Amino acid sequence: MNLTGKITAVIVEDETAAIVALQNYLGKFCPQVKVIGTAQNSREAVEVLHDLQPQLVFLDVEMPFGNAFDVLEGCQDLHFETIFVTAFSEYSLRALNQSAAYYLLKPVSIEELILAVNKVQQQLQQRQWIDRNRIIMENARENNPGMQQVILPTLDGFDVVKMHEIVRLKGNGNFTDVFLTDGSKKMVCRFLKHFSEMLPHPFIRVHKSHIINIHYVQSYHKGAGGYVNLNDGTEVEVSPAYKDSLIKAFQ
C-alpha cells in the first residue's frame, strides 16, 4: 500500500452511474481504498492504468472496444490486483473461478464488495503475489480446455496446474482433494461444489463426493449406480442420480 496506508484503485466501467455508485460504496464501506482514476472503455483503461499504476483495479468484464481480457493483454507489464465486476455469464464466471480471481456480480452487493476488498488487502499486506491476471489472459487465448490453467488455493499457499493434469476430485468436508496425473494429491480450500460449477467438459460429477475427468476412465461397471475404474488404479462409485449423465458423456 502507499504512504497514506490506502489501497490505490482505478475503476474501469462503461456506465457512469455504475462508476458513481461504486465510488460511493467504496467511500462509505471500504475506507481503505482510494480511487485515483476511472476509465470507460478498454482502450482508455490501458492508458489510465499505465499512467496511474494503481494497486487495485475494479474491472468490468464487458465494455466498448474490447473486454477485460483485452485490458489485461495491454497491461502485461503492470502488477495490480483485480476485482472483476460482471453480469452473470457462465463463461466469465468459469474463467474467473479457474484463476481464483476476485469478482462481483452486478448489481454489486455491499457485503460481497467488502469481502473482496478485504481479501485484496490481505494479499497486499502478506505480499503473496499471484499473477491471476496473466493466467486469466492465457486461458482466454487457449482454445484447448485441457491446457488451460487452474489455481488451487491450499493451506500453504496455492498451486497452478493444467486441467489435463487433474484425474479426479473428492469432497473432503470444507476442502476438496484434487488427484493429479503424477500421483500427487492437493488439499484445496474450496468445496467440491465450487469445482462442479467451474470445471468444463471433460469433468463430470458422478457422485455427491466425486468429480472425474472422463478422459481417464478405463471402464464402467453396472449396478444401482455402478462404478468406474480410472487410469490411476482407483475405483470411484457412481451415484444412481448421476448414472445417466455419465453414460451420455460416452455416447
Short mmCIF file of C-alpha atoms in Angstrom, two decimals:
data_model
loop_
_atom_site.label_atom_id
_atom_site.label_comp_id
_atom_site.label_asym_id
_atom_site.label_seq_id
_atom_site.Cartn_x
_atom_site.Cartn_y
_atom_site.Cartn_z
CA MET A 1 0.00 0.00 0.00
CA ASN A 2 1.07 3.62 -0.44
CA LEU A 3 2.38 6.04 2.18
CA THR A 4 -1.13 7.01 3.28
CA GLY A 5 -1.90 3.38 4.06
CA LYS A 6 -4.66 3.32 1.47
CA ILE A 7 -5.01 0.96 -1.49
CA THR A 8 -4.86 2.99 -4.70
CA ALA A 9 -7.57 1.92 -7.14
CA VAL A 10 -8.93 2.59 -10.62
CA ILE A 11 -12.49 1.79 -11.71
CA VAL A 12 -12.96 0.57 -15.29
CA GLU A 13 -16.67 0.59 -16.12
CA ASP A 14 -18.57 1.81 -19.18
CA GLU A 15 -21.62 3.14 -17.31
CA THR A 16 -21.17 6.46 -15.50
CA ALA A 17 -23.92 5.65 -12.99
CA ALA A 18 -22.18 2.41 -12.09
CA ILE A 19 -18.88 4.24 -11.53
CA VAL A 20 -20.56 6.75 -9.24
CA ALA A 21 -22.36 4.01 -7.30
CA LEU A 22 -19.15 2.02 -6.79
CA GLN A 23 -17.24 5.13 -5.72
CA ASN A 24 -19.95 5.87 -3.16
CA TYR A 25 -19.91 2.29 -1.84
CA LEU A 26 -16.13 2.35 -1.51
CA GLY A 27 -16.12 5.71 0.22
CA LYS A 28 -18.71 4.59 2.73
CA PHE A 29 -17.88 0.92 3.32
CA CYS A 30 -14.24 0.47 2.21
CA PRO A 31 -12.30 3.47 3.54
CA GLN A 32 -9.00 1.65 2.99
CA VAL A 33 -9.45 2.19 -0.78
CA LYS A 34 -8.57 5.46 -2.53
CA VAL A 35 -9.98 5.77 -6.07
CA ILE A 36 -7.38 7.66 -8.12
CA GLY A 37 -8.92 7.34 -11.57
CA THR A 38 -11.61 5.88 -13.84
CA ALA A 39 -11.94 4.66 -17.43
CA GLN A 40 -14.99 3.80 -19.53
CA ASN A 41 -13.63 1.54 -22.27
CA SER A 42 -10.79 -0.91 -22.73
CA ARG A 43 -8.56 1.43 -24.78
CA GLU A 44 -8.85 4.23 -22.26
CA ALA A 45 -8.30 1.74 -19.44
CA VAL A 46 -4.90 0.63 -20.76
CA GLU A 47 -3.75 4.26 -20.94
CA VAL A 48 -5.08 5.18 -17.49
CA LEU A 49 -3.61 2.12 -15.81
CA HIS A 50 -0.16 2.81 -17.27
CA ASP A 51 -0.37 6.47 -16.21
CA LEU A 52 -1.59 5.86 -12.65
CA GLN A 53 -0.25 2.33 -11.92
CA PRO A 54 -2.79 1.52 -9.18
CA GLN A 55 -2.57 -1.41 -6.77
CA LEU A 56 -6.17 -2.46 -7.44
CA VAL A 57 -8.44 -2.33 -10.48
CA PHE A 58 -12.21 -2.79 -10.44
CA LEU A 59 -12.61 -4.15 -13.97
CA ASP A 60 -15.88 -4.54 -15.86
CA VAL A 61 -15.74 -7.73 -17.94
CA GLU A 62 -17.69 -6.40 -20.94
CA MET A 63 -17.22 -2.86 -22.26
CA PRO A 64 -16.83 -0.92 -25.54
CA PHE A 65 -13.81 -1.57 -27.80
CA GLY A 66 -12.97 -4.87 -26.13
CA ASN A 67 -13.31 -6.59 -22.78
CA ALA A 68 -11.45 -7.23 -19.54
CA PHE A 69 -9.13 -9.73 -21.21
CA ASP A 70 -8.05 -7.09 -23.73
CA VAL A 71 -7.23 -4.73 -20.86
CA LEU A 72 -5.10 -7.41 -19.18
CA GLU A 73 -3.38 -8.09 -22.52
CA GLY A 74 -2.42 -4.43 -22.76
CA CYS A 75 -1.16 -4.28 -19.18
CA GLN A 76 1.13 -7.30 -19.02
CA ASP A 77 3.97 -5.10 -17.80
CA LEU A 78 1.96 -3.88 -14.77
CA HIS A 79 1.30 -5.56 -11.42
CA PHE A 80 -2.08 -4.95 -9.84
CA GLU A 81 -4.79 -6.93 -8.11
CA THR A 82 -8.09 -7.13 -9.96
CA ILE A 83 -11.67 -7.32 -8.76
CA PHE A 84 -13.80 -8.16 -11.78
CA VAL A 85 -17.32 -6.78 -12.00
CA THR A 86 -19.62 -8.78 -14.26
CA ALA A 87 -23.20 -9.51 -15.17
CA PHE A 88 -23.88 -13.24 -14.91
CA SER A 89 -22.11 -15.18 -17.63
CA GLU A 90 -21.29 -18.86 -17.35
CA TYR A 91 -18.16 -18.37 -19.48
CA SER A 92 -16.91 -15.37 -17.49
CA LEU A 93 -17.52 -16.93 -14.09
CA ARG A 94 -15.83 -20.16 -15.13
CA ALA A 95 -12.77 -18.26 -16.35
CA LEU A 96 -12.58 -16.19 -13.17
CA ASN A 97 -13.06 -19.17 -10.88
CA GLN A 98 -10.34 -21.13 -12.67
CA SER A 99 -7.85 -18.43 -11.74
CA ALA A 100 -9.17 -17.94 -8.19
CA ALA A 101 -9.97 -14.35 -9.13
CA TYR A 102 -12.00 -11.94 -7.04
CA TYR A 103 -15.22 -10.91 -8.73
CA LEU A 104 -18.52 -9.16 -8.03
CA LEU A 105 -21.81 -9.88 -9.77
CA LYS A 106 -23.96 -6.97 -10.91
CA PRO A 107 -25.79 -5.42 -9.18
CA VAL A 108 -22.92 -5.15 -6.73
CA SER A 109 -23.61 -6.42 -3.22
CA ILE A 110 -22.11 -4.26 -0.47
CA GLU A 111 -21.31 -7.37 1.59
CA GLU A 112 -19.51 -9.01 -1.34
CA LEU A 113 -17.65 -5.77 -2.11
CA ILE A 114 -16.35 -5.54 1.46
CA LEU A 115 -15.31 -9.20 1.38
CA ALA A 116 -13.45 -8.85 -1.93
CA VAL A 117 -11.64 -5.69 -0.83
CA ASN A 118 -10.62 -7.32 2.46
CA LYS A 119 -9.19 -10.28 0.56
CA VAL A 120 -7.18 -7.98 -1.70
CA GLN A 121 -5.95 -6.02 1.30
CA GLN A 122 -4.79 -9.26 2.92
CA GLN A 123 -2.95 -10.27 -0.25
CA LEU A 124 -1.19 -6.91 -0.42
CA GLN A 125 -0.22 -6.97 3.25
CA GLN A 126 1.13 -10.52 3.02
CA ARG A 127 2.86 -9.71 -0.26
CA GLN A 128 1.64 -13.01 -1.69
CA TRP A 129 1.67 -12.12 -5.36
CA ILE A 130 -0.35 -14.48 -7.54
CA ASP A 131 -0.34 -13.41 -11.17
CA ARG A 132 -4.02 -14.20 -11.66
CA ASN A 133 -4.22 -11.62 -14.44
CA ARG A 134 -1.66 -13.49 -16.55
CA ILE A 135 -3.41 -16.82 -16.04
CA ILE A 136 -6.82 -15.37 -16.94
CA MET A 137 -5.36 -13.83 -20.10
CA GLU A 138 -3.54 -17.02 -21.13
CA ASN A 139 -6.67 -19.10 -20.52
CA ALA A 140 -8.72 -16.73 -22.67
CA ARG A 141 -6.25 -17.26 -25.54
CA GLU A 142 -6.03 -21.04 -25.10
CA ASN A 143 -8.51 -22.91 -27.29
CA ASN A 144 -7.72 -26.32 -25.80
CA PRO A 145 -9.52 -26.52 -22.42
CA GLY A 146 -7.15 -29.23 -21.24
CA MET A 147 -4.22 -26.80 -21.47
CA GLN A 148 -5.97 -24.06 -19.50
CA GLN A 149 -4.60 -23.40 -16.04
CA VAL A 150 -6.35 -23.65 -12.69
CA ILE A 151 -5.17 -22.03 -9.45
CA LEU A 152 -5.70 -24.34 -6.47
CA PRO A 153 -5.69 -22.41 -3.16
CA THR A 154 -4.13 -24.57 -0.43
CA LEU A 155 -3.41 -24.14 3.27
CA ASP A 156 0.22 -23.33 2.44
CA GLY A 157 -0.44 -21.00 -0.50
CA PHE A 158 -1.50 -22.13 -3.96
CA ASP A 159 -0.66 -24.47 -6.82
CA VAL A 160 -1.13 -23.86 -10.53
CA VAL A 161 -1.99 -26.90 -12.65
CA LYS A 162 -3.28 -27.53 -16.15
CA MET A 163 -6.74 -29.07 -16.42
CA HIS A 164 -5.48 -32.17 -18.20
CA GLU A 165 -3.32 -32.92 -15.15
CA ILE A 166 -6.42 -33.43 -12.96
CA VAL A 167 -7.64 -37.04 -12.83
CA ARG A 168 -10.36 -36.72 -10.20
CA LEU A 169 -11.63 -34.67 -7.26
CA LYS A 170 -13.07 -35.87 -3.97
CA GLY A 171 -15.03 -33.84 -1.42
CA ASN A 172 -13.34 -33.71 1.97
CA GLY A 173 -15.58 -31.68 4.30
CA ASN A 174 -14.81 -27.99 3.74
CA PHE A 175 -11.98 -28.96 1.40
CA THR A 176 -11.52 -30.85 -1.87
CA ASP A 177 -8.80 -33.40 -2.55
CA VAL A 178 -7.51 -32.99 -6.11
CA PHE A 179 -5.69 -36.02 -7.54
CA LEU A 180 -3.18 -35.37 -10.34
CA THR A 181 -1.66 -37.46 -13.12
CA ASP A 182 1.74 -37.51 -11.37
CA GLY A 183 0.18 -39.36 -8.43
CA SER A 184 0.16 -36.37 -6.08
CA LYS A 185 -2.81 -35.05 -4.12
CA LYS A 186 -3.60 -31.41 -3.33
CA MET A 187 -5.95 -30.47 -0.50
CA VAL A 188 -7.71 -27.37 -1.79
CA CYS A 189 -9.55 -24.77 0.28
CA ARG A 190 -12.77 -25.00 -1.74
CA PHE A 191 -15.96 -27.05 -1.55
CA LEU A 192 -16.45 -29.70 -4.25
CA LYS A 193 -19.49 -27.68 -5.45
CA HIS A 194 -17.08 -24.91 -6.49
CA PHE A 195 -15.35 -27.28 -8.92
CA SER A 196 -18.63 -28.80 -10.09
CA GLU A 197 -19.70 -25.34 -11.27
CA MET A 198 -16.29 -24.27 -12.59
CA LEU A 199 -14.72 -27.21 -14.43
CA PRO A 200 -15.97 -27.78 -18.00
CA HIS A 201 -16.09 -30.99 -20.06
CA PRO A 202 -14.38 -33.50 -19.73
CA PHE A 203 -15.06 -33.19 -15.99
CA ILE A 204 -18.30 -34.71 -14.78
CA ARG A 205 -19.82 -35.21 -11.36
CA VAL A 206 -20.61 -38.87 -10.73
CA HIS A 207 -21.39 -38.78 -7.01
CA LYS A 208 -22.03 -36.19 -4.28
CA SER A 209 -18.39 -36.70 -3.27
CA HIS A 210 -16.70 -37.31 -6.65
CA ILE A 211 -15.88 -35.50 -9.89
CA ILE A 212 -13.89 -37.34 -12.54
CA ASN A 213 -12.08 -36.48 -15.76
CA ILE A 214 -13.71 -38.85 -18.24
CA HIS A 215 -10.52 -38.91 -20.33
CA TYR A 216 -9.04 -41.13 -17.61
CA VAL A 217 -11.90 -43.63 -17.39
CA GLN A 218 -10.77 -47.19 -18.17
CA SER A 219 -14.06 -48.99 -17.61
CA TYR A 220 -17.57 -48.66 -16.24
CA HIS A 221 -19.31 -51.45 -14.31
CA LYS A 222 -23.10 -51.57 -14.00
CA GLY A 223 -25.03 -51.60 -10.74
CA ALA A 224 -27.56 -49.39 -8.98
CA GLY A 225 -25.24 -46.61 -10.00
CA GLY A 226 -22.22 -48.72 -10.74
CA TYR A 227 -18.62 -47.65 -10.54
CA VAL A 228 -15.77 -46.57 -12.82
CA ASN A 229 -12.14 -47.64 -12.88
CA LEU A 230 -9.70 -44.86 -13.66
CA ASN A 231 -6.22 -44.98 -15.19
CA ASP A 232 -4.62 -44.21 -11.83
CA GLY A 233 -5.94 -47.51 -10.48
CA THR A 234 -8.76 -46.05 -8.39
CA GLU A 235 -12.36 -47.21 -8.28
CA VAL A 236 -14.97 -44.45 -7.99
CA GLU A 237 -18.59 -45.09 -7.05
CA VAL A 238 -21.27 -43.70 -9.36
CA SER A 239 -24.47 -42.49 -7.71
CA PRO A 240 -27.76 -43.56 -9.39
CA ALA A 241 -28.63 -39.84 -9.69
CA TYR A 242 -25.56 -39.24 -11.91
CA LYS A 243 -25.51 -42.54 -13.82
CA ASP A 244 -27.39 -41.28 -16.90
CA SER A 245 -25.20 -38.19 -17.32
CA LEU A 246 -22.08 -40.36 -17.14
CA ILE A 247 -23.37 -42.75 -19.81
CA LYS A 248 -24.41 -39.82 -22.03
CA ALA A 249 -20.90 -38.42 -21.83
CA PHE A 250 -19.63 -41.50 -23.66
CA GLN A 251 -22.31 -41.62 -26.36
#
